[in-house]
Coordinates of C-alpha atoms and ligand atoms in Angstrom, one line a residue:
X1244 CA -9.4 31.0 2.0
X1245 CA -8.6 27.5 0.3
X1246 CA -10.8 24.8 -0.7
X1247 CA -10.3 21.6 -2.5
X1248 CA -12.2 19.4 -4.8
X1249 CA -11.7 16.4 -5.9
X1250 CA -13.2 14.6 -8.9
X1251 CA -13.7 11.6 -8.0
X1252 CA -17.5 10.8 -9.9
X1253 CA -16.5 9.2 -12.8
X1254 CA -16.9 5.2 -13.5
X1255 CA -13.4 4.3 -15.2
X1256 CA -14.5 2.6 -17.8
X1257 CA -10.7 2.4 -19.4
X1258 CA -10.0 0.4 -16.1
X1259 CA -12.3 -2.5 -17.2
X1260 CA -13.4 -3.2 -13.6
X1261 CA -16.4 -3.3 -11.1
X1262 CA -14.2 -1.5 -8.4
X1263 CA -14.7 2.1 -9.1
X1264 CA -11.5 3.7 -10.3
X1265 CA -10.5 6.0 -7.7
X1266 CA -10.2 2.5 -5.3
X1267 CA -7.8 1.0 -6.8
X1268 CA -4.5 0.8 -5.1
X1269 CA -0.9 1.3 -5.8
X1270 CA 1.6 0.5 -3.3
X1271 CA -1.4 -0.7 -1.1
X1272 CA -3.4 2.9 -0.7
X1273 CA -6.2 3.7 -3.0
X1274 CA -5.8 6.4 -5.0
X1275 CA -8.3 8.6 -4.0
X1276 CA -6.9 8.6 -0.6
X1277 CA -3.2 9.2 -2.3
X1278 CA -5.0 12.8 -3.8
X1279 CA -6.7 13.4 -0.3
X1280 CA -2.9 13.3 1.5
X1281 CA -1.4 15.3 -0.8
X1282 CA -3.4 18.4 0.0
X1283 CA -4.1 18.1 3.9
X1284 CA -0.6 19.7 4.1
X1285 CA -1.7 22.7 2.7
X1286 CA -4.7 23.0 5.4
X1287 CA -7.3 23.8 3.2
X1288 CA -10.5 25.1 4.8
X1289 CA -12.8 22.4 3.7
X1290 CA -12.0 19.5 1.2
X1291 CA -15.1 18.4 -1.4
X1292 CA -15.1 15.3 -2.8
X1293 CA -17.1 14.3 -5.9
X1294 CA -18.7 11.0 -5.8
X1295 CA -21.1 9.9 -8.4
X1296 CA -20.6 6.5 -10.1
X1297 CA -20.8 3.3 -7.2
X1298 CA -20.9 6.6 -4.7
X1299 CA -21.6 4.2 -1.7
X1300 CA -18.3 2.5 -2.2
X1301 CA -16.1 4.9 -2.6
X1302 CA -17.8 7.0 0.6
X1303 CA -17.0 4.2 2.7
X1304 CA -13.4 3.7 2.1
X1305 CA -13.4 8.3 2.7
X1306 CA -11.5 9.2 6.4
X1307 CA -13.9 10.3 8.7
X1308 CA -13.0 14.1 9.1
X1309 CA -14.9 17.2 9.7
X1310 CA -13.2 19.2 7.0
X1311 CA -14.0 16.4 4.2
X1312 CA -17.1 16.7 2.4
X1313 CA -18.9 14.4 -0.2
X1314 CA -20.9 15.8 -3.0
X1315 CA -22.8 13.4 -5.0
X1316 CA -22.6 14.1 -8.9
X1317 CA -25.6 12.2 -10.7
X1318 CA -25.2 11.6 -13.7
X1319 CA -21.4 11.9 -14.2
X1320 CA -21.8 14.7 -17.6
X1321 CA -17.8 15.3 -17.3
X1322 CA -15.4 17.0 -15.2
X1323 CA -17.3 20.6 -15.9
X1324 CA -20.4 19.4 -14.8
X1325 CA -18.8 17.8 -11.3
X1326 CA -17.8 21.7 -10.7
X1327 CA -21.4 22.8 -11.8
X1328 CA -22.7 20.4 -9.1
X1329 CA -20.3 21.6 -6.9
X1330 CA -20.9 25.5 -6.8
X1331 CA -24.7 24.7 -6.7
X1332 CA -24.0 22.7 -3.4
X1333 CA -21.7 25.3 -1.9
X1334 CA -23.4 28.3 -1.5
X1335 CA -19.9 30.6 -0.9
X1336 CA -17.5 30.6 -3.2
X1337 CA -14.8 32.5 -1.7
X1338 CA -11.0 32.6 -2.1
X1339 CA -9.1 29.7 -4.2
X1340 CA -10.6 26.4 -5.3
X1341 CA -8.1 24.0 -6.1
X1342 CA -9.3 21.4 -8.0
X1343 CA -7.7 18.0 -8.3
X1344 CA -8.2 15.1 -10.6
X1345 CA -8.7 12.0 -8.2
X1346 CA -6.8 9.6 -10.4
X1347 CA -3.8 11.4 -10.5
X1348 CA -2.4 10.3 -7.6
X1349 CA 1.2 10.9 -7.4
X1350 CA 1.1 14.4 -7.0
X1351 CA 3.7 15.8 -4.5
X1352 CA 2.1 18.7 -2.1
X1353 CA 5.2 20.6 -2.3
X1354 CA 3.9 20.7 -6.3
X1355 CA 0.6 22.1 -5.5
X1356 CA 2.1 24.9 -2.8
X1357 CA 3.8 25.9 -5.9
X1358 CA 1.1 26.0 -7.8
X1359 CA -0.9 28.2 -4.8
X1360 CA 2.1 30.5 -5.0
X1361 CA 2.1 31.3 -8.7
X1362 CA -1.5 31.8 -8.6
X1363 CA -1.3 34.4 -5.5
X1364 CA 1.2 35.9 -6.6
X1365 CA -0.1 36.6 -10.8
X1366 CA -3.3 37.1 -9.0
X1367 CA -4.7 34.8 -11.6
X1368 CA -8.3 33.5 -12.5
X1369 CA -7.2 30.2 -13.0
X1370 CA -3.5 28.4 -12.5
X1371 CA -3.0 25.2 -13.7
X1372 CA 0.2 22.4 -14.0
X1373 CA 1.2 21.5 -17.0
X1374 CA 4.3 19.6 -18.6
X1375 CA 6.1 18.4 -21.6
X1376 CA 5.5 14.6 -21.8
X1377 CA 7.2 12.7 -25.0
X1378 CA 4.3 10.4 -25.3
X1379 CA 1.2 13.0 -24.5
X1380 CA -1.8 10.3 -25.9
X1381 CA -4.6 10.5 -23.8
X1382 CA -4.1 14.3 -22.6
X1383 CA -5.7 17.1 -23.1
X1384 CA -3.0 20.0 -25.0
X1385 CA -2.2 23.1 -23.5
X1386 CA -2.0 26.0 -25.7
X1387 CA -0.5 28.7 -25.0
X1388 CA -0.4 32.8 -26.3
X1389 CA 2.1 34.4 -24.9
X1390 CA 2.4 33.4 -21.2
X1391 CA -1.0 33.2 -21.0
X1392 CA -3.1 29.4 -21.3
X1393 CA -5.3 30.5 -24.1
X1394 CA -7.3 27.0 -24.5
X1395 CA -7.4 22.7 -23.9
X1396 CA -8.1 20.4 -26.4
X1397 CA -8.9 16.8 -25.7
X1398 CA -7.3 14.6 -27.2
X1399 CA -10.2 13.2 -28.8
X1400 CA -10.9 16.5 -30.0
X1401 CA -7.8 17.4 -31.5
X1402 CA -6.9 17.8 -35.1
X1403 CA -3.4 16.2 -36.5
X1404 CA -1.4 19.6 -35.7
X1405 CA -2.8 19.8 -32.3
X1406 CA -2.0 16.0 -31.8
X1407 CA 1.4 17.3 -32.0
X1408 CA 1.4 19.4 -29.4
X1409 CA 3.4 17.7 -26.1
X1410 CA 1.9 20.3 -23.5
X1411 CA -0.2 18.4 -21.7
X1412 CA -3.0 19.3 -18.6
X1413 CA -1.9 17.6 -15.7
X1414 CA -6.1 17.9 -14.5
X1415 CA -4.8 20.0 -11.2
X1416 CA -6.3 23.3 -10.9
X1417 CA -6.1 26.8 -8.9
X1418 CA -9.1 28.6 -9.6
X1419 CA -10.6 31.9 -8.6
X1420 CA -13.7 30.3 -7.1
X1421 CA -16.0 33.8 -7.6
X1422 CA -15.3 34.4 -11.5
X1423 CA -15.5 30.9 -11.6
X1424 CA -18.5 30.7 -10.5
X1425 CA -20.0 33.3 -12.8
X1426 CA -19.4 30.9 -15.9
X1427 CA -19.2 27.5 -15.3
X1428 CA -23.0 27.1 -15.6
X1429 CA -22.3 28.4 -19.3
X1430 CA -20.3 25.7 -20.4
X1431 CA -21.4 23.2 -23.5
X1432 CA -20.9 19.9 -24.2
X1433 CA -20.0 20.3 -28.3
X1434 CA -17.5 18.0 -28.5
X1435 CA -16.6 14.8 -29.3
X1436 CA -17.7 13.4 -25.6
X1437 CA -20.3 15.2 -25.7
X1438 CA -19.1 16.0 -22.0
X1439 CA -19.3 19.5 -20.0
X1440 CA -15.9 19.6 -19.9
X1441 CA -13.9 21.7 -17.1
X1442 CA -11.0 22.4 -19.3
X1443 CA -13.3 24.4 -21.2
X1444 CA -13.2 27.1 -18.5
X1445 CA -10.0 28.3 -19.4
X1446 CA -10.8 30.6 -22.3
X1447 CA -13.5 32.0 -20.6
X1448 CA -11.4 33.1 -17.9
X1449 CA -9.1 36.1 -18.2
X1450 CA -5.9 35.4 -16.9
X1451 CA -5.0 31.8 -17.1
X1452 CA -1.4 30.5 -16.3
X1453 CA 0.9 27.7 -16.5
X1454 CA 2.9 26.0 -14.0
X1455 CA 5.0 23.7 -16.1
X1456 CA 6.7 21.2 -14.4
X1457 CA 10.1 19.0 -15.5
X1458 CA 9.6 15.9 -13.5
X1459 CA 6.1 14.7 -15.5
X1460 CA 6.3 11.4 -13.3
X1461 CA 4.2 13.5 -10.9
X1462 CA 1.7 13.7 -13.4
X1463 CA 0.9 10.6 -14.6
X1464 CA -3.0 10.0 -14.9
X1465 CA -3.9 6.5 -14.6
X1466 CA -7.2 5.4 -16.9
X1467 CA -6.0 2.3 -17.9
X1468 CA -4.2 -1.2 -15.3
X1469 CA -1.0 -0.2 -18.1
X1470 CA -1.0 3.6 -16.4
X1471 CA -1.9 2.0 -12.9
X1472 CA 1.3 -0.4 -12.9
X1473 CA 3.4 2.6 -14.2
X1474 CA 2.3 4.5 -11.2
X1475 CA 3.1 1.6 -9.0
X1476 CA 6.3 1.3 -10.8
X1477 CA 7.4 4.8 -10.3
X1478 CA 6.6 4.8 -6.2
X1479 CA 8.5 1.6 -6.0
X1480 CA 11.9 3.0 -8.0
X1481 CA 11.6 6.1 -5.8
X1482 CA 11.3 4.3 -2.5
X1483 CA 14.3 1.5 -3.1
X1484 CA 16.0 4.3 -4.7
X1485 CA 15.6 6.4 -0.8
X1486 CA 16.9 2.6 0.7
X1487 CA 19.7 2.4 -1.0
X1488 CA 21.2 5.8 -0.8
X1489 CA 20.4 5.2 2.8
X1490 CA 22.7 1.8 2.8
X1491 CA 20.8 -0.9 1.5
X1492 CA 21.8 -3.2 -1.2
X1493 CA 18.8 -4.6 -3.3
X1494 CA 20.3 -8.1 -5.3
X1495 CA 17.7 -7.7 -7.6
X1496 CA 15.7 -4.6 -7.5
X1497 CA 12.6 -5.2 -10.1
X1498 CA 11.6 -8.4 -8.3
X1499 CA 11.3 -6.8 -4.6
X1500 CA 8.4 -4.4 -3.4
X1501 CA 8.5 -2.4 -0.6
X1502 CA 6.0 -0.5 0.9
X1503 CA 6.2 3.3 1.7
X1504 CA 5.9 2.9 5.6
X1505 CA 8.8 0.2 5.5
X1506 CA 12.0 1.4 7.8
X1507 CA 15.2 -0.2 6.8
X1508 CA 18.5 -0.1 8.2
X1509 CA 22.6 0.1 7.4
X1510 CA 24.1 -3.0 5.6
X1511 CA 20.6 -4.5 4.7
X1512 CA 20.7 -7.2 1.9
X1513 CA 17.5 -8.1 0.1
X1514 CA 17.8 -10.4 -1.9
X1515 CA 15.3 -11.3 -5.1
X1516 CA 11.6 -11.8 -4.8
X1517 CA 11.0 -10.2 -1.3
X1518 CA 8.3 -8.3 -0.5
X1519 CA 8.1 -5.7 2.8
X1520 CA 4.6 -4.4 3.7
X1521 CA 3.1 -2.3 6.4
X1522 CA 4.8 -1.3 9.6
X1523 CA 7.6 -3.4 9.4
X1524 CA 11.2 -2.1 10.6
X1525 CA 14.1 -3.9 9.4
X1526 CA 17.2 -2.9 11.3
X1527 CA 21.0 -3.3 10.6
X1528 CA 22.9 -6.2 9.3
X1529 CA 20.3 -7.7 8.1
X1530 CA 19.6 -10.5 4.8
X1531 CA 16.4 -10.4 4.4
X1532 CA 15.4 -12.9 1.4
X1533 CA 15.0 -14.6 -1.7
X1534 CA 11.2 -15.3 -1.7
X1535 CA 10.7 -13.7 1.6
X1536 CA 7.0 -12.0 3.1
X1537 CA 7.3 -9.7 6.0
X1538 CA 4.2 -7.6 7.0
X1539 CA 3.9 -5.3 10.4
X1540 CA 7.0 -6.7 11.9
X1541 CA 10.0 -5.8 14.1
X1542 CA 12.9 -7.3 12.5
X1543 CA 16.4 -6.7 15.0
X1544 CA 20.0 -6.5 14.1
X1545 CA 22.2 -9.3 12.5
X1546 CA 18.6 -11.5 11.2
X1547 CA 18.9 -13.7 8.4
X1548 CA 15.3 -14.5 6.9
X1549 CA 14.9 -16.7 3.8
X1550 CA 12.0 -18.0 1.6
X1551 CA 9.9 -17.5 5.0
X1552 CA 6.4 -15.4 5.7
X1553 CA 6.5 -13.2 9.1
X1554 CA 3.2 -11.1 9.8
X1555 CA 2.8 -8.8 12.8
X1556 CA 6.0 -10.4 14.6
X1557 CA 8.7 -9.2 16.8
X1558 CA 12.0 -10.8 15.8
X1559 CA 14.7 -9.9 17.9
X1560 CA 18.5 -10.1 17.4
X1561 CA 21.0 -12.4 15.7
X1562 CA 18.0 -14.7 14.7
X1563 CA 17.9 -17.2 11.3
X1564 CA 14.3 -18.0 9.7
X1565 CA 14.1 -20.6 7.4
X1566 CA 13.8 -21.7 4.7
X1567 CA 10.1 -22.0 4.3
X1568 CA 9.1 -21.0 7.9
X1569 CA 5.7 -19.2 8.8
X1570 CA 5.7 -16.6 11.5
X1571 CA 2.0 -15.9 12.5
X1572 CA 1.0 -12.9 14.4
X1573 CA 1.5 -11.6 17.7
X1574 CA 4.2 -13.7 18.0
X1575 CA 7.3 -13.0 19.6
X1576 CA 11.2 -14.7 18.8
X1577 CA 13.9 -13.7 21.3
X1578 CA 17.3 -13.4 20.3
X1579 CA 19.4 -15.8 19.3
X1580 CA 17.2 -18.6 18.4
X1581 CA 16.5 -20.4 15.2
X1582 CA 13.5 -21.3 13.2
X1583 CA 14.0 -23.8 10.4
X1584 CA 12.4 -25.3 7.8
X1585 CA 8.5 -26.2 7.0
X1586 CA 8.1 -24.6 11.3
X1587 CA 4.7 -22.8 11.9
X1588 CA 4.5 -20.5 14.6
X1589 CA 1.6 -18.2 15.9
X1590 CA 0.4 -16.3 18.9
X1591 CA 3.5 -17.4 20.9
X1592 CA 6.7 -16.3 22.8
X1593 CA 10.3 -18.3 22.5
X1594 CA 12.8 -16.7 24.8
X1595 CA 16.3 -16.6 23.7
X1596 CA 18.4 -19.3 21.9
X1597 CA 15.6 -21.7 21.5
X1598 CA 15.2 -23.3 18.4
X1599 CA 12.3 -25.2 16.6
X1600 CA 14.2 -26.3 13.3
X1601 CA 12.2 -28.7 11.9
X1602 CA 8.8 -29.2 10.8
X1603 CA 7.3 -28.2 13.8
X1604 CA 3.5 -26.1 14.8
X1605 CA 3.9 -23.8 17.6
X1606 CA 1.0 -22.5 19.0
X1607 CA -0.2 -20.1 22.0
X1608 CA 2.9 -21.6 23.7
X1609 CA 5.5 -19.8 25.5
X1610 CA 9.0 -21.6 25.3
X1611 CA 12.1 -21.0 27.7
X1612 CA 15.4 -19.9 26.9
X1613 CA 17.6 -22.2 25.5
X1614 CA 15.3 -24.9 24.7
X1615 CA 15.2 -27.5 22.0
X1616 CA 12.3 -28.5 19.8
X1617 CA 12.8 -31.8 18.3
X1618 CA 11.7 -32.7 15.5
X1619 CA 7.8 -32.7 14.1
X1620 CA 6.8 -31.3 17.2
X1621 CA 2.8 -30.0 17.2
X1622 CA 1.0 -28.4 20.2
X1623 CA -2.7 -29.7 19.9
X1624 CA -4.0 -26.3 20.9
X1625 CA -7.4 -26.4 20.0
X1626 CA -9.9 -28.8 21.1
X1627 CA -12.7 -28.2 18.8
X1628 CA -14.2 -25.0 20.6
X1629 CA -11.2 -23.1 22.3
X1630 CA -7.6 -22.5 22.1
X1631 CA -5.2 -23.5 24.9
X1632 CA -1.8 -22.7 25.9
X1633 CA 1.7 -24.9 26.0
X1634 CA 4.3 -23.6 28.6
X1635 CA 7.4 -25.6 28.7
X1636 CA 9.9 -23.9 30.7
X1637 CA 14.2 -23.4 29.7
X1638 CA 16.7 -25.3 29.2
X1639 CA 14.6 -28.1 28.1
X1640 CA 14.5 -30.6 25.2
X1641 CA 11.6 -31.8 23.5
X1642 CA 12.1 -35.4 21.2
X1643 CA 11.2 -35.8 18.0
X1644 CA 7.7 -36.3 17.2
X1645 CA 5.9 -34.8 20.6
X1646 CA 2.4 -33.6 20.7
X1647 CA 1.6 -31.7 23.4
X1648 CA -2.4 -31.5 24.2
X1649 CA -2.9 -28.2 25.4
X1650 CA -3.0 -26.8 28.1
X1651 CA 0.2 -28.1 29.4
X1652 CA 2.8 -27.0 31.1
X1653 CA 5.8 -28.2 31.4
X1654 CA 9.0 -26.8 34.0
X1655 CA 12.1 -25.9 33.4
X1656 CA 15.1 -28.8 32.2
X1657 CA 12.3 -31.5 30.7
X1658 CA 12.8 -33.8 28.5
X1659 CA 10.1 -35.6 26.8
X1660 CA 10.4 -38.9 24.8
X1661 CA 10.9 -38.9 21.4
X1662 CA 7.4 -40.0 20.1
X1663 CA 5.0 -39.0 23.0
X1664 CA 1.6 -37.9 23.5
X1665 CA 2.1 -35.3 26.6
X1666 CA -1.3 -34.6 28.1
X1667 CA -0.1 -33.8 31.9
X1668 CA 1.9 -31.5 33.7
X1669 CA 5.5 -32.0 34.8
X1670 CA 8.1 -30.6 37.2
X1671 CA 11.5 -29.8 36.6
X1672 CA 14.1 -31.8 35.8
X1673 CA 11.9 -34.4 34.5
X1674 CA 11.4 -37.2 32.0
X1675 CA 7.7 -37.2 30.4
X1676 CA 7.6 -39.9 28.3
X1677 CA 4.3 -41.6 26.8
X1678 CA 4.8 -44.7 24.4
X1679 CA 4.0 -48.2 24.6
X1680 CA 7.5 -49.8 25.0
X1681 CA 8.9 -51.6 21.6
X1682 CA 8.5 -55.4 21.6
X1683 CA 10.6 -57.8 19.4
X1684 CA 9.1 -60.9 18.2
X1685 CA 12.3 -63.1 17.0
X1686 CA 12.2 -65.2 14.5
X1687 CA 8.2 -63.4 13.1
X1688 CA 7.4 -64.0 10.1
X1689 CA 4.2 -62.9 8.2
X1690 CA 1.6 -65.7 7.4
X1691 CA 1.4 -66.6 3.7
X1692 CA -2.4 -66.8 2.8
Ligands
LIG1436 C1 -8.8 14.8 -17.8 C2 -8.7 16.2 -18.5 C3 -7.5 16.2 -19.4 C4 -6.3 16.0 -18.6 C5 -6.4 14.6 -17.8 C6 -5.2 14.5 -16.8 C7 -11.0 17.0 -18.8 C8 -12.1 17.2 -19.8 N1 -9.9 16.4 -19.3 O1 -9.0 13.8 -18.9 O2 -7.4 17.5 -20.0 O3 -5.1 15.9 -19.4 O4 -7.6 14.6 -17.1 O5 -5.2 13.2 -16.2 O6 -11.1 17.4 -17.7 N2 -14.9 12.8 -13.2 C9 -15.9 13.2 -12.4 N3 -17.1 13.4 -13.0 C10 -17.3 13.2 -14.3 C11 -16.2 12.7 -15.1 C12 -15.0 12.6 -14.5 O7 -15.8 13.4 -11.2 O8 -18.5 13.4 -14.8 C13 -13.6 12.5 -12.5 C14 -13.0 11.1 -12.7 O9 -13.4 10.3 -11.7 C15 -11.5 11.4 -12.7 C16 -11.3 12.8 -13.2 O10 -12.6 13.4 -13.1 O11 -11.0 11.2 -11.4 C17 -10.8 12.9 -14.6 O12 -11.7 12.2 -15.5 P1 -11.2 11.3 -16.7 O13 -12.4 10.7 -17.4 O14 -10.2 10.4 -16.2 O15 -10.6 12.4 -17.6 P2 -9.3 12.3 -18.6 O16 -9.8 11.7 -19.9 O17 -8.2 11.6 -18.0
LIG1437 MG1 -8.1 10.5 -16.3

């Protein structure tokens, strides 16, 4: 039997923030939910979480799930004292409790089945993860006598000599949960914190081990936005470094972000200062950048995209965007086409090779294949209470400078005046034009008053 806790009580107070540590985010998912992924893939039995400080908050951001539970800690006396809480709760404590530290988010499960294994196999009382780390300020030490974990000192608590010592607790446990149960309610708070501290467990308990891992990245605790934007830093080498083993050429790596869900394909530039989010594939051939913002889009092959925004777009093939175009969602470009500079689009469909170059807004419209949009061209799509839609079938060419009050709809081969104020309908083949003609007074000259 397997069950997990996670500490997740305590107010952060290194963070400087009202947002209860545990909520802050690196690479857009909050940590605490980072520590809950990591060990769904060992199926545990039932997953505890320990809530305490803003407990509200941090409930409501917790997955819905039959197997997650939330355990309120009140007042937050330390890690030991979030376990105490715990076993009172719980009436069973049977099998392993694996206890994990809910702002150490970078955990990998593959880590913790390690960790399962050793302690299974050593039949231990307590396993825990350790590692060398060059810089080990903040952790607690590990000490070891023989290959057993004879105590943890805090770092506050620490003398010079232990200072020294780069051994650090990682905060991820594997206990026995019955022996531990027997003495976690004896635990003290003499020390420096005056905090219960879980850490202190280990002496009491007979056979405690080490897991010591080499890749201390894993590791990192984050108290502090200086640890936070390591941690961030650390997903975001590790997921360029997976793009471009897999073919993709970053121009200038530190300035891009790219979010863990992000697909991208063969022979993909991205060039500085772009940033992919969400559910966004990028396929082959692509340039995607500088100063580009794609979120929750479908980008095709051969797409060039500069200093433009896209959110929750389809993009299809062979397509240039930009520079400094706007792609709303639910909107839909069809191959071929081209969207220039300072254009707007949202909630509409262009078919293929149409192109809106110029400082256009393109609204709930759907535009035909191979049409032109001159221009400056706005659909008036809303009229103060609801939104309406501009059709304006293929092959047609729009002049500069056309508003179309929607709804409209206009049929295939149009062409519309440079200039004009469309508010009817037209068939095929037709000119809609709407301007008062030009008249030239000869030899006019303004008054002098
Ligand atoms: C803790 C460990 C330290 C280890 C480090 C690893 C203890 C005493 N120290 O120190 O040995 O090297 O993590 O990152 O355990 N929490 C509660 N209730 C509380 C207090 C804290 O649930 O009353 C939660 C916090 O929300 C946090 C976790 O426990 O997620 C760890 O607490 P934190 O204060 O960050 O401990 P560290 O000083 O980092
Ligand atoms: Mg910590």
């Amino acid at each position: 039997m397997l069950n997990v806790a996670i500490l997740a009580a305590g107010k952060g107070s290194r963070m400087e923030s009202s947002l209860p540590k545990v909520l802050h985010k690196i690479s857009g998912k909050s940590l605490l939910q980072r520590v809950i992924d990591s060990c769904v893939e060992l199926k545990p039995d039932q997953i505890f979480i320990i809530t305490g400080h803003k407990s509200k908050e941090v409930q409501k951001s917790i997955p819905n799930d039959k197997n997650i539970n939330v355990v309120i800690q009140e007042p937050q006396s330390g890690t030991g004292h979030a376990i105490q809480v715990l076993c009172r709760e719980v009436k069973k404590h049977e099998g392993k409790l694996l206890v994990l530290n809910g702002d150490v988010p970078l955990i990998r499960p593959s880590t913790l089945k390690k960790l399962l294994c050793l302690h299974d196999s050593k039949n231990a009382d307590v396993s825990l993860i350790t590692t060398k780390k060059t810089n080990p300020h903040g952790y607690g030490r590990v000490f070891l006598k023989e290959n057993f974990i004879e105590r943890i000192v805090e770092e506050k608590d620490c003398n010079d000599l232990e200072r020294e010592n780069r051994l650090i607790n990682s905060g991820i446990y594997c206990f026995n949960w019955g022996n531990l149960s027997e003495i976690i309610n004896t635990l003290k708070s003499n020390n420096n914190q005056k905090e219960i501290y879980l850490t202190d467990t280990v002496p009491l308990l007979k056979n405690a081990l080490s897991l010591e891992v080499k890749d201390h990245r894993e590791l990192q605790g984050i108290n502090n936005r200086i640890q936070l934007s390591e941690c961030e830093e650390n997903i975001q080498n590790s997921i360029k470094e997976k793009h471009m083993l897999n073919g993709v050429t970053f121009i200038n790596k530190a300035s891009c972000s790219i979010s863990e869900e992000v697909e991208i394909g063969k022979d993909v530039i991205i060039e500085a200062n772009t940033h992919i989010r969400g559910n966004t594939k990028i396929n082959n051939h692509c340039i995607i950048g500088p100063n580009t913002f794609i979120e929750n889009s479908n980008v095709g092959l051969h797409c060039e995209i500069s200093n433009s925004t896209v959110y929750a777009s389809q993009i299809m093939d062979h397509i240039k965007i930009g520079p400094y175009s706007h792609i709303r969602p639910n909107s839909k470009i069809s191959s071929f086409s081209k969207i220039g500079n300072f254009v707007e689009i949202k909630n509409s469909q262009l078919e293929e090779e149409s192109k809106v170059n110029h400082l256009s807004y393109i609204g709930d419209s759907i535009i035909g294949k191979s049409t032109n949009i001159g221009a400056g061209t706005i659909t008036a799509n809303f009229d103060g209470q609801k939104k309406h839609q501009t059709k304006i079938g293929k092959n047609s060419s729009i002049g500069a400078n056309t508003v179309f009050v929607a709804p409209i709809n206009l049929g295939e081969s149009v062409t519309t005046g440079a200039g004009s104020v469309i508010t009817k309908d037209s068939k095929d083949n037709s000119l809609a034009i709407s301007r008062t003609k030009q008249v030239n007074i000869e030899n006019w000259k303004r008054k002098k008053s």
